[in-house]
Short mmCIF file of C-alpha atoms in Angstrom, two decimals:
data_model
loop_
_atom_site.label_atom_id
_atom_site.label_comp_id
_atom_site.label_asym_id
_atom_site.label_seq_id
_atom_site.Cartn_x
_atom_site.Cartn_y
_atom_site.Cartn_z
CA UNK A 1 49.95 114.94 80.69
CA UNK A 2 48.02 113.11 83.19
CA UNK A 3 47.82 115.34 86.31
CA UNK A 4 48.04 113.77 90.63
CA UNK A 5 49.69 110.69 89.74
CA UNK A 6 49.84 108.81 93.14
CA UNK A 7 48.64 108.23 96.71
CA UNK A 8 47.63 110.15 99.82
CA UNK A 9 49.42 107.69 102.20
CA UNK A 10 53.03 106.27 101.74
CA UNK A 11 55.02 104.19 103.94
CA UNK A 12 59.05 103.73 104.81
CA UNK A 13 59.81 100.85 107.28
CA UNK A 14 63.19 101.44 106.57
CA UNK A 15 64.72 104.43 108.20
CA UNK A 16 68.58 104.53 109.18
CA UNK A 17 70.63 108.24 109.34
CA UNK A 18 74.49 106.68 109.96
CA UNK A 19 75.57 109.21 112.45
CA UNK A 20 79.21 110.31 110.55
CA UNK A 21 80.12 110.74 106.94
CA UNK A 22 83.39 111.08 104.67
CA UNK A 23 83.35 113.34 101.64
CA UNK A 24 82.51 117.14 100.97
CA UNK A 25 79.02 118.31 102.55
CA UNK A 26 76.65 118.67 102.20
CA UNK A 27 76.50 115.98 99.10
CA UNK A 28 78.31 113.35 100.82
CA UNK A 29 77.10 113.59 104.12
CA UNK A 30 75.22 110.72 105.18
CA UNK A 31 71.64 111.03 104.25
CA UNK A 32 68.27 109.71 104.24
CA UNK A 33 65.32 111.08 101.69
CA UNK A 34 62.32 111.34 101.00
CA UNK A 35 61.43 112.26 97.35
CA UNK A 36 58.07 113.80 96.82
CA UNK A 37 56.71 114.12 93.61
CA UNK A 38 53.76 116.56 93.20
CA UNK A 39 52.09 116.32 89.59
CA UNK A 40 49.16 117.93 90.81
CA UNK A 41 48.07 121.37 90.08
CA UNK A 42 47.73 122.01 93.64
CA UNK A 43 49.83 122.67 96.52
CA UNK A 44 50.51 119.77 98.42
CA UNK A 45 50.54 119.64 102.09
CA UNK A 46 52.28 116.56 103.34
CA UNK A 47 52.36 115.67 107.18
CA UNK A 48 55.10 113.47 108.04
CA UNK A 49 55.44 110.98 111.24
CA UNK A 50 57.84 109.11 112.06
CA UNK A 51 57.96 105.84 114.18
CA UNK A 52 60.75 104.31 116.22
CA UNK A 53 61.40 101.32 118.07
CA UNK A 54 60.99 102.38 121.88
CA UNK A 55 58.62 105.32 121.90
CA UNK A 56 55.33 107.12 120.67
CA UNK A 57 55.74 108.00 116.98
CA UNK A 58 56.96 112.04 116.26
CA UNK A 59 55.12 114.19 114.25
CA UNK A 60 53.69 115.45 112.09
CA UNK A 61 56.16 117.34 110.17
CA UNK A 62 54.84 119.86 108.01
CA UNK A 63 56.00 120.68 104.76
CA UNK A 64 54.50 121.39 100.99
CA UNK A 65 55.40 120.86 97.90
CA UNK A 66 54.43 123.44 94.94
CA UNK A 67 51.95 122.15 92.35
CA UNK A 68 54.03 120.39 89.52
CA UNK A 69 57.22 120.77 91.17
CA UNK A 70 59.45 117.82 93.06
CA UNK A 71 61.23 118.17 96.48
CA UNK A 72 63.61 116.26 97.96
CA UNK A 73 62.95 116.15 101.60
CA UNK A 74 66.19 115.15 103.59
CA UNK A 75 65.23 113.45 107.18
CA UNK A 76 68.03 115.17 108.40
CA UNK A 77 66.70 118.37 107.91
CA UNK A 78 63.54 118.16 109.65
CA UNK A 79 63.60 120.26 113.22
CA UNK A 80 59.91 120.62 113.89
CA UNK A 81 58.79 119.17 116.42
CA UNK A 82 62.05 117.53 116.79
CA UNK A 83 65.66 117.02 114.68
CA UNK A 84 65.49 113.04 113.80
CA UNK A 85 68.44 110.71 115.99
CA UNK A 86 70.91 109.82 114.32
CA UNK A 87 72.37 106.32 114.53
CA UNK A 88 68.78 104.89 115.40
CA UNK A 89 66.47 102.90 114.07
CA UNK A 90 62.88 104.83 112.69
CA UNK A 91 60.24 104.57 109.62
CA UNK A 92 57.91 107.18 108.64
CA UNK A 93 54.37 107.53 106.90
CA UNK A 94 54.00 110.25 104.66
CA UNK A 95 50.47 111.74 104.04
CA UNK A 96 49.39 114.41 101.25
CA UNK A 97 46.05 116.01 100.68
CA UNK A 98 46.30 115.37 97.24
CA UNK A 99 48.31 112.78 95.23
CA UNK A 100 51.93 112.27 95.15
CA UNK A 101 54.85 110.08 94.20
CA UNK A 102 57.21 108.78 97.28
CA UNK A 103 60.66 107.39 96.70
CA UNK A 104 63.02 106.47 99.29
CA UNK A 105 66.81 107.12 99.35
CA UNK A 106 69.95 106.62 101.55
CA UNK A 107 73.07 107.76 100.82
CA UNK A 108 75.68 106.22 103.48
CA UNK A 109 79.11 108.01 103.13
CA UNK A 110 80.56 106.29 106.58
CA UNK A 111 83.44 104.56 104.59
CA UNK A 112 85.73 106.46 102.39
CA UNK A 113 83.34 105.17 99.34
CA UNK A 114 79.99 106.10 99.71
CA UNK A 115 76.52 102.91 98.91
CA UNK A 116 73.41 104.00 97.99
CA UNK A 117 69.34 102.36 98.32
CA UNK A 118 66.42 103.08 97.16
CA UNK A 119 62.71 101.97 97.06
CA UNK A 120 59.47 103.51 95.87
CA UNK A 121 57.85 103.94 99.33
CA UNK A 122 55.01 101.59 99.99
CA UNK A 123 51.53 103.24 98.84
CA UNK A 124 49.25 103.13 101.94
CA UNK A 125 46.09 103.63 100.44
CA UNK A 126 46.09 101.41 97.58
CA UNK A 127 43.47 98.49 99.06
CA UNK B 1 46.39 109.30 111.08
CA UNK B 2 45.42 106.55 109.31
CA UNK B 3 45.88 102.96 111.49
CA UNK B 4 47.16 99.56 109.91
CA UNK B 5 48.29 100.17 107.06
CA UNK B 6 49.79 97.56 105.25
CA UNK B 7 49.45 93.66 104.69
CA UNK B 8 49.52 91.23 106.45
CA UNK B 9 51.84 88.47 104.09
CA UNK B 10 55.22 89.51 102.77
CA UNK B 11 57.60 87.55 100.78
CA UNK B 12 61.25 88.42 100.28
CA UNK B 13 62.77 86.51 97.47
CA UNK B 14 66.30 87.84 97.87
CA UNK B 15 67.81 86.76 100.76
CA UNK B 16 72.26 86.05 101.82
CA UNK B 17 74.24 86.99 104.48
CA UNK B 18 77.49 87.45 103.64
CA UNK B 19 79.64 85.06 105.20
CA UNK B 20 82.42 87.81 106.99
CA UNK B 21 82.61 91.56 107.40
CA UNK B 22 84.88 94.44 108.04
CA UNK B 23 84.27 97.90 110.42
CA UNK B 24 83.40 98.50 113.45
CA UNK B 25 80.34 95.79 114.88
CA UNK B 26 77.64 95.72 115.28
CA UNK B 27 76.79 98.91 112.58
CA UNK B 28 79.42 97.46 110.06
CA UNK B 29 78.63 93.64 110.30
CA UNK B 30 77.45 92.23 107.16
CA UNK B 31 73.77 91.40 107.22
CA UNK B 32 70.14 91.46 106.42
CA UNK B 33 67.09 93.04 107.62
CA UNK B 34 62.84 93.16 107.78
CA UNK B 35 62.35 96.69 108.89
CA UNK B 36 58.61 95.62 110.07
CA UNK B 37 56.50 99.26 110.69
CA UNK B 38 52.69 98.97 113.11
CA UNK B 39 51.28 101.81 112.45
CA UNK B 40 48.05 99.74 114.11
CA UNK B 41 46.56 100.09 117.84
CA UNK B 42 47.43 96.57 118.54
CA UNK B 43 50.65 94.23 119.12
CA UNK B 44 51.52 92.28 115.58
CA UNK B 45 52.50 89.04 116.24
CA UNK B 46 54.57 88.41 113.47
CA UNK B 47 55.93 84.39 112.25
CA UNK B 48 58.51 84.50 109.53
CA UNK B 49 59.56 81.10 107.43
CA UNK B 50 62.94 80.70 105.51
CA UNK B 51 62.85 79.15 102.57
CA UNK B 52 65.95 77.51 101.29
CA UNK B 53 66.98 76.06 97.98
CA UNK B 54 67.74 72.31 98.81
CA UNK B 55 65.52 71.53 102.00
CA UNK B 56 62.57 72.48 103.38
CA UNK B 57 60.96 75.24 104.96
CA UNK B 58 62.15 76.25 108.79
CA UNK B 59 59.97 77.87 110.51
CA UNK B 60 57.87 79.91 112.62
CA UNK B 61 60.11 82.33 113.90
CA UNK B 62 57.74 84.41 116.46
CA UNK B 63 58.33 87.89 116.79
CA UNK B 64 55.99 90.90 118.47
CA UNK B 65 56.14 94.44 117.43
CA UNK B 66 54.46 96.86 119.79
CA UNK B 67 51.10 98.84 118.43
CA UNK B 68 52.57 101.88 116.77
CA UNK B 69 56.65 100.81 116.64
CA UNK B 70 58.85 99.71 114.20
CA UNK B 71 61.07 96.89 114.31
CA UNK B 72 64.38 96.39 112.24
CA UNK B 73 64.94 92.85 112.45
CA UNK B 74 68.17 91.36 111.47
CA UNK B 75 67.97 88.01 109.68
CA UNK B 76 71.60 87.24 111.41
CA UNK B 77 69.62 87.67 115.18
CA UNK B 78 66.60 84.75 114.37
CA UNK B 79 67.44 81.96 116.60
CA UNK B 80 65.05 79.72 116.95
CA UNK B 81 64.44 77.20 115.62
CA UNK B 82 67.56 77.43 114.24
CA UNK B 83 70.56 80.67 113.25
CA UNK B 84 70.14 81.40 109.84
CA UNK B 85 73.18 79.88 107.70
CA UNK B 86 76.08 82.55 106.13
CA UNK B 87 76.60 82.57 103.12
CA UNK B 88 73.45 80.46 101.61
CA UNK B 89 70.76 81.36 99.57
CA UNK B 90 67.75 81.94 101.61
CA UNK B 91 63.72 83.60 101.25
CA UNK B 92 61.52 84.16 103.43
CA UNK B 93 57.82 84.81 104.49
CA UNK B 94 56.34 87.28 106.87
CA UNK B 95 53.20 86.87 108.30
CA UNK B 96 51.48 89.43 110.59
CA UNK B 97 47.96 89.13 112.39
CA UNK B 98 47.55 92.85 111.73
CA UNK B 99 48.56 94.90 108.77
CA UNK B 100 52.27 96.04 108.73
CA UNK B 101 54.64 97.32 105.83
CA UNK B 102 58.20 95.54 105.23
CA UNK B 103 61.32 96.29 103.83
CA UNK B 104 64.52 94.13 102.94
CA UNK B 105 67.65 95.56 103.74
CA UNK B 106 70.91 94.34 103.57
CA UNK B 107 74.82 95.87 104.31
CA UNK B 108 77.60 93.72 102.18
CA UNK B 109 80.87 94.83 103.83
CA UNK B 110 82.85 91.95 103.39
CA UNK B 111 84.94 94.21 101.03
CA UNK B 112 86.20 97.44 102.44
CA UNK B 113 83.76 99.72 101.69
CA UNK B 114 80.29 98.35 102.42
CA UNK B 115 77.70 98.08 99.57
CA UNK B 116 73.53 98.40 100.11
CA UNK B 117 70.66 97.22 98.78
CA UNK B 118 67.17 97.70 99.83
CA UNK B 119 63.34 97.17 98.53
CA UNK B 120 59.88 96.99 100.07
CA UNK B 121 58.90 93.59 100.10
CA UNK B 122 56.06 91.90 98.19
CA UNK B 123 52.69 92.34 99.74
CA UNK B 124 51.21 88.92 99.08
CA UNK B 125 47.78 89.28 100.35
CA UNK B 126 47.21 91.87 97.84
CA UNK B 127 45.72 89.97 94.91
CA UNK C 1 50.99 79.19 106.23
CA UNK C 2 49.32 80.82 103.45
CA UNK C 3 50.84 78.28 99.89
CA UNK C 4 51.09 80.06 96.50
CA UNK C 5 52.57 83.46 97.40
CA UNK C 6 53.05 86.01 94.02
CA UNK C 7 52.15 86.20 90.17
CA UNK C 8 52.59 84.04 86.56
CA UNK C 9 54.33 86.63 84.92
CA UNK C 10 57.27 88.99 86.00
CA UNK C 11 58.95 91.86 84.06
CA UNK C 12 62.79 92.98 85.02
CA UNK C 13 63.60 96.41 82.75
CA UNK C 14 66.95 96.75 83.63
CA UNK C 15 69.24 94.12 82.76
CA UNK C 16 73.41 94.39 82.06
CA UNK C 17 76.14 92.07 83.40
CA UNK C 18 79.22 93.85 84.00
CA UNK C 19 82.05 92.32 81.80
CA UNK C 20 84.44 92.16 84.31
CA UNK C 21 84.59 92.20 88.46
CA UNK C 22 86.98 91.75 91.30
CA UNK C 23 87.45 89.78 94.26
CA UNK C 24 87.08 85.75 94.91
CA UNK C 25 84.66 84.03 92.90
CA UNK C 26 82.24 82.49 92.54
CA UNK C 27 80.73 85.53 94.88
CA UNK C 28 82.57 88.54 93.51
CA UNK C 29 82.15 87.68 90.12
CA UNK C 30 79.94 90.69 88.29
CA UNK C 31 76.41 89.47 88.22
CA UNK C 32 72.78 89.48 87.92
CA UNK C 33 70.40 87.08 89.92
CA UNK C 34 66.46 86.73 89.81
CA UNK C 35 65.66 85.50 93.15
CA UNK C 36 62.41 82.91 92.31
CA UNK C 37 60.49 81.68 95.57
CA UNK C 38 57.89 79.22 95.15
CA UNK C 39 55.78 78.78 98.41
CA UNK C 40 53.23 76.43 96.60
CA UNK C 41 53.59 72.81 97.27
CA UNK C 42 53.16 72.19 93.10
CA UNK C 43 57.18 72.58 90.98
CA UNK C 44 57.13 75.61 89.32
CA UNK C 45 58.07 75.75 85.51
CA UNK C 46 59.54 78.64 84.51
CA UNK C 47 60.20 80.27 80.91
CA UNK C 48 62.48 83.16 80.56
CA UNK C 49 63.00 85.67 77.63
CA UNK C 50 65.63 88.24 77.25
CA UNK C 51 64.74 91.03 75.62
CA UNK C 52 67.61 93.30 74.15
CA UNK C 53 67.70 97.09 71.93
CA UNK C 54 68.32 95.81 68.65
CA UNK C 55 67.75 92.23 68.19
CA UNK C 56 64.59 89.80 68.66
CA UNK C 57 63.99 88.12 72.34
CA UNK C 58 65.72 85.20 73.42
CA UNK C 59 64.03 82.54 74.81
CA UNK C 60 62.83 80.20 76.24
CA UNK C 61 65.62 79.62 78.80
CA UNK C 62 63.66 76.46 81.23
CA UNK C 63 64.26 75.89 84.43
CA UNK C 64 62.63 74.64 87.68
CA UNK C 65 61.74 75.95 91.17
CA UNK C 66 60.47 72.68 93.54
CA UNK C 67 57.85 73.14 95.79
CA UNK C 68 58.56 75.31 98.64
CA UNK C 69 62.16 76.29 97.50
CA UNK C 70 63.95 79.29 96.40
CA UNK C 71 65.79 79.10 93.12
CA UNK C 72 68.88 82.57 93.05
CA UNK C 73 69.12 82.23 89.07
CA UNK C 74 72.27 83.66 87.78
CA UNK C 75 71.69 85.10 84.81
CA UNK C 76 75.70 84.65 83.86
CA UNK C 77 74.55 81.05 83.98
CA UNK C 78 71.89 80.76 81.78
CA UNK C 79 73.00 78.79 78.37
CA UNK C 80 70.92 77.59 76.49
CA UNK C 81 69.37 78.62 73.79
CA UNK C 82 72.64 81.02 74.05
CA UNK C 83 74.50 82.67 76.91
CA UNK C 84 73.84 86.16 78.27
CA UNK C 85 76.29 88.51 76.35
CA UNK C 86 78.46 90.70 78.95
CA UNK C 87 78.26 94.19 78.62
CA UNK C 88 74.86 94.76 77.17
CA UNK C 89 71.74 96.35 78.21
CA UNK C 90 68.65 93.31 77.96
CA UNK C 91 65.33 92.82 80.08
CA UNK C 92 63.39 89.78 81.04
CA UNK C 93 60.42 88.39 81.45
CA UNK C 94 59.42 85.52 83.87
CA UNK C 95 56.59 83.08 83.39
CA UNK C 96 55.50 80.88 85.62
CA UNK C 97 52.98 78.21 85.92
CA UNK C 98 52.36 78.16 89.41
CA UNK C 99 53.21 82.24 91.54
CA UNK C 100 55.95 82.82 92.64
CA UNK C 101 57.32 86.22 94.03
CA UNK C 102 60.69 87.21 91.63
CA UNK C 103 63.07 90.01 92.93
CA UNK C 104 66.13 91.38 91.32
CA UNK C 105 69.63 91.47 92.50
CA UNK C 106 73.33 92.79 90.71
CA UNK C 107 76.38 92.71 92.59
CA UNK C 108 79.01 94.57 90.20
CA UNK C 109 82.60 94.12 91.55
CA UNK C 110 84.10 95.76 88.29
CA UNK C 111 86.06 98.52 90.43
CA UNK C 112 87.81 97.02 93.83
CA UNK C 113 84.98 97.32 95.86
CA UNK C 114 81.25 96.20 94.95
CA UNK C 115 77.99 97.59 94.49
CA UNK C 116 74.42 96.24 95.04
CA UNK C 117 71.21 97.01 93.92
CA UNK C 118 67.98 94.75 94.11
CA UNK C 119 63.87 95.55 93.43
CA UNK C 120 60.86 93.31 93.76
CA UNK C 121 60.49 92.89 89.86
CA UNK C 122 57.22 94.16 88.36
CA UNK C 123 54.18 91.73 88.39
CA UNK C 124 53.01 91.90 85.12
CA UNK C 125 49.67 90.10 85.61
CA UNK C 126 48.38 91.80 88.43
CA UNK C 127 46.01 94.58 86.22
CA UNK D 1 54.05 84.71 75.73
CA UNK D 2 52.27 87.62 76.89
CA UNK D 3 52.28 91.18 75.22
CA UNK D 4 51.95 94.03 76.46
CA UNK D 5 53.20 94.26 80.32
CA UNK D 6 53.17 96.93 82.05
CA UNK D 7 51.32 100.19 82.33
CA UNK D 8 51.25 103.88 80.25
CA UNK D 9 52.20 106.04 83.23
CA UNK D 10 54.86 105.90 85.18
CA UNK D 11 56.87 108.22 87.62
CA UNK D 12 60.40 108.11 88.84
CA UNK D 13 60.45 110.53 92.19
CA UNK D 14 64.29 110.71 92.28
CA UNK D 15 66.41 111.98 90.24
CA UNK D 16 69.91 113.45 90.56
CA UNK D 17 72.85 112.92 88.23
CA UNK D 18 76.14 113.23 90.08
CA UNK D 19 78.34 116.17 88.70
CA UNK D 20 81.31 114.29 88.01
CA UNK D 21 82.87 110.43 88.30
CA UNK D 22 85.61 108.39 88.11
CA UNK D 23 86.58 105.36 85.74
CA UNK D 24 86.38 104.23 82.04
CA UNK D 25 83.57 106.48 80.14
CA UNK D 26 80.88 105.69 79.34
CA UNK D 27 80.06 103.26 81.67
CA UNK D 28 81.64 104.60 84.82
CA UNK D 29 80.00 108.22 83.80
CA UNK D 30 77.92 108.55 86.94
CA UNK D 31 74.34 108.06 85.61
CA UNK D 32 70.64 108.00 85.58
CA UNK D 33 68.85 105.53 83.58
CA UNK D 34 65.17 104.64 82.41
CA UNK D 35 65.11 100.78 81.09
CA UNK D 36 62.25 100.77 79.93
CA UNK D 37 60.62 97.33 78.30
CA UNK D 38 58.70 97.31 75.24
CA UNK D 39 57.15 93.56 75.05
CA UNK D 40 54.46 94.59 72.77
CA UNK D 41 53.86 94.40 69.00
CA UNK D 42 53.44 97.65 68.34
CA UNK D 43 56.32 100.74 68.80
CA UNK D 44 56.02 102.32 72.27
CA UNK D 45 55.74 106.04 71.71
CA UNK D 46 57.72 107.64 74.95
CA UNK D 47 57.14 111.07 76.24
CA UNK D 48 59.24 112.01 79.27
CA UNK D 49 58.42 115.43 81.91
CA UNK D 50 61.04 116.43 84.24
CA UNK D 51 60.35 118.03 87.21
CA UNK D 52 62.41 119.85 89.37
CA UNK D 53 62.07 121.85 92.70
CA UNK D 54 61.90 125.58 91.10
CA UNK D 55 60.48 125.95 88.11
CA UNK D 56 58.04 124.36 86.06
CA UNK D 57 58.58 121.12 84.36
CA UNK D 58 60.31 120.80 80.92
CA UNK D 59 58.83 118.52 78.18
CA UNK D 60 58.21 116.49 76.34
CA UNK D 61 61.18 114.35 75.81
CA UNK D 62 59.84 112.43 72.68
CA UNK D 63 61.60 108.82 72.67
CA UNK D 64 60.35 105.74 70.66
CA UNK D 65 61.18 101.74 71.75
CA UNK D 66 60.51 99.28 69.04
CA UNK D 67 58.13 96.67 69.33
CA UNK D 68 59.86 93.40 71.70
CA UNK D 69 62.40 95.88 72.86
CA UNK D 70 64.42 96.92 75.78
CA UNK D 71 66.00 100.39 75.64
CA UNK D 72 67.85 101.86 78.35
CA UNK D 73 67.62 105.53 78.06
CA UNK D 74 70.19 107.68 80.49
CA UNK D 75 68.79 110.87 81.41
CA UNK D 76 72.42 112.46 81.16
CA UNK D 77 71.58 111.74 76.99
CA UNK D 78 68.76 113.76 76.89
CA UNK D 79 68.83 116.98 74.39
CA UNK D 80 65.61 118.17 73.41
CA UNK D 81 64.06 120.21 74.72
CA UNK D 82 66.85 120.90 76.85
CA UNK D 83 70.04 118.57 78.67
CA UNK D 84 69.01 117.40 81.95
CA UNK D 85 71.13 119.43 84.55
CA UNK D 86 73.47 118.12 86.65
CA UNK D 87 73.75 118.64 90.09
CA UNK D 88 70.22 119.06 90.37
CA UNK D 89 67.28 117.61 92.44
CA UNK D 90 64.85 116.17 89.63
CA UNK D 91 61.57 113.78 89.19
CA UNK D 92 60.32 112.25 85.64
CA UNK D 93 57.22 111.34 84.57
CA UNK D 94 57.43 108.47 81.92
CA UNK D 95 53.85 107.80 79.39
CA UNK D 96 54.06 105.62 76.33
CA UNK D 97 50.92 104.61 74.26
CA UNK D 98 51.37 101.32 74.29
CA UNK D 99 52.47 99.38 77.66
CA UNK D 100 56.18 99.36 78.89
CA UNK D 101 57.67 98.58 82.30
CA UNK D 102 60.03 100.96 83.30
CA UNK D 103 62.94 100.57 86.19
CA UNK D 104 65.18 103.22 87.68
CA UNK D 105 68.90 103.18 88.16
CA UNK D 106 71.85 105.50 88.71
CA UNK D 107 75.56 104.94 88.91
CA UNK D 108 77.18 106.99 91.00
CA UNK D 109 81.08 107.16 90.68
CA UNK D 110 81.67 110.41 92.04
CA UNK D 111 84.30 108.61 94.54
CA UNK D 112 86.58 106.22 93.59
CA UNK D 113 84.40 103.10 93.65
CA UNK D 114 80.64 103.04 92.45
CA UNK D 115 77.16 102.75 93.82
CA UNK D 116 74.16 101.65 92.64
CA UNK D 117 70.48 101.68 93.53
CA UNK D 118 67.51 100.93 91.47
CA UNK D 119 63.98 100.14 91.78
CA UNK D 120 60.68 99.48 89.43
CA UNK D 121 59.32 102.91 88.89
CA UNK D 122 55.92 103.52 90.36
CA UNK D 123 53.11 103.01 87.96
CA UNK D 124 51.00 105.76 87.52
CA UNK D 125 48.24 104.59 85.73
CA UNK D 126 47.51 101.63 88.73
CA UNK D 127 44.72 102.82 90.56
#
C-alpha cells in the first residue's frame, strides 16, 4: 500500500454553515466538513484558515491527524482562535506537513428533509 | 501561508436556475453560485462569460474580489450585460488576472425540501 | 477570451437512471445529464460509450456541440444504437475531437422531493 | 477508443454509511458506493483499505472488474475482512493494477426523502 497519498495545500471556496437544523443532533444538525485523510506514517499537523467576504482571513486552526488514520473535521467545531459564523459566507485552505486527502461535505438539515454536497477540495500545490 | 493559489481560467459546464422556489428568501431562493476564494495580495479582477446552447456567448461580466476574500457569487445577481435567464441551460467561464479557486454551487428548492449540488470547477489553465 | 477550454476524452464512473420520479416533467423526470461546453470556435464531435457490469460497451452514441455552445445531454435521451436501460448501474466515456470541459449532473425525483448530485467528470487524457 | 483511463490509486476521504433509511430496499438502503470503470483489456485487480479515526486500517478488500466494465461496488456489501461499520466516520483507499476511474456516491435516506452527493475520487497516483 502506497503510503502519503496527496497534497500539502487544499482549497474550499465553498463554505456555508445554515444557522438552524431539523432532525436528532448531533447527526442532523446542519454541518459543514472537512475530511482529512492521512495515509502517511506520520502525524499530520494541519493548519487551517479560513477566509470570508468582509474581513482578514482567521486562523490557523490547529489540529492533527494520527498517521494512517482519517478525521472528520466539522467547521462547526472549531473554537480556536474563534467558533466559525454561522449563516455567513467563508472558504478555507487547509495545509499539512505531510500529504493528505481533502474532501468537502455539507449536510443542510434546515428543511424537514435534509441535501447533501460534496467535492474533493481543490489541491493547492499541484502546479 | 502560501499566496495565489489557484488558476486563473475556470469553466463550469453545469449551469440552471430553477425557474421558482419555496422558503424563506433570500437563503431559500433557488439558485446558483461561483464561490471565487483570493488567497493572493492583490484585487482579482474577475470577467465571467455564459455560454448558452442556441446563441452566442454574453459576456464580460466584471467582478473584483478583494486580496485575501472570498466571494460567493450568485449566477441569479449578474446583471450586466444582461440577468441570466431561469430555467435555461447555461455554462460559463471564469477568468481571473490572479490565481483564484472556484466552486459551483447550486440550491434546487422549487420542491419543498431543497436539494444541493456542488463541485470545484475545472481549472482550465492547467494543461 | 482564452478558445478551447478542457480535454478529448472524459470518463463518468457512476452512471444509473432512476426508473421512476415525481413532479412535472420534462424537469422532474429522474435523470442523468453530461453537461458538454465547447469554448472553441471549431463543432465538436462527440462519441459516447456506455459501459455496463455484465455486458460489452455500447456505443457510439454521436452527437454535436457547435462552436461556443453548451450541449446538457440527457442521457434518458440517447437512442440510438439503443436506449439507456432504467434502473441499471453503466459508465461513460466521452470523446471529443476538439476539448471541451464535461461535468455530471442526476436529479432523482423517485421519492416526492428530489435529489442532486453533479462532479466535473474525470479527464482521462490529462496524464 | 482509448483503453485504459484512469489511474491505480485512488482515495475517497469520506465515508459514512447512514445507520438506517427509508423506502424500497435495496435501492433506498442508505448507501456508499465505489463505481469504479474498468475500460481496459485486461481484468482490474481491486484492493480496497479503510480507514477510520481510531484504529488502524482494515484490508485488503480484494475485488476484481472485468475487462470494459463498470462495477458499482457499495461499501455496505463488503465482508471480508470484515463489514464496513455503520455509523462510523471512514476513508478508503482504492488501487487496481490496471487503470480504473473511480467516483464516489452515497444515498442517504435516513429521513423520509433522499440525498445524494458524489464526486470523482481523488487520484492518488497524479503527481
Amino acid at each position: 500500500m502506497k503510503n502519503a497519498i496527496g497534497h500539502k495545500v487544499w482549497a474550499i471556496a465553498e463554505g456555508y454553515i445554515p444557522p438552524y437544523g431539523n432532525g436528532p443532533e448531533p447527526q442532523f444538525t446542519s454541518h459543514e466538513t472537512a475530511c482529512i485523510l492521512n495515509t502517511s506514517d506520520q502525524e499530520a499537523n494541519i493548519k487551517i484558515w479560513l477566509y470570508f467576504s468582509d474581513r482578514d482571513p482567521v486562523g490557523p486552526y490547529v489540529e492533527t491527524v494520527q498517521p494512517r488514520r482519517t478525521k472528520h473535521l466539522r467547521f462547526n467545531d472549531l473554537k480556536n482562535p474563534e467558533p466559525v459564523p454561522r449563516d455567513t459566507d467563508y472558504a478555507s485552505v487547509i495545509e499539512s506537513d505531510v500529504p493528505v486527502v481533502v474532501q468537502h461535505t455539507r449536510l443542510d438539515s434546515r428543511q424537514s428533509e435534509n441535501a447533501l454536497l460534496s467535492t474533493i477540495a481543490f489541491a493547492g500545490d499541484s502546479h
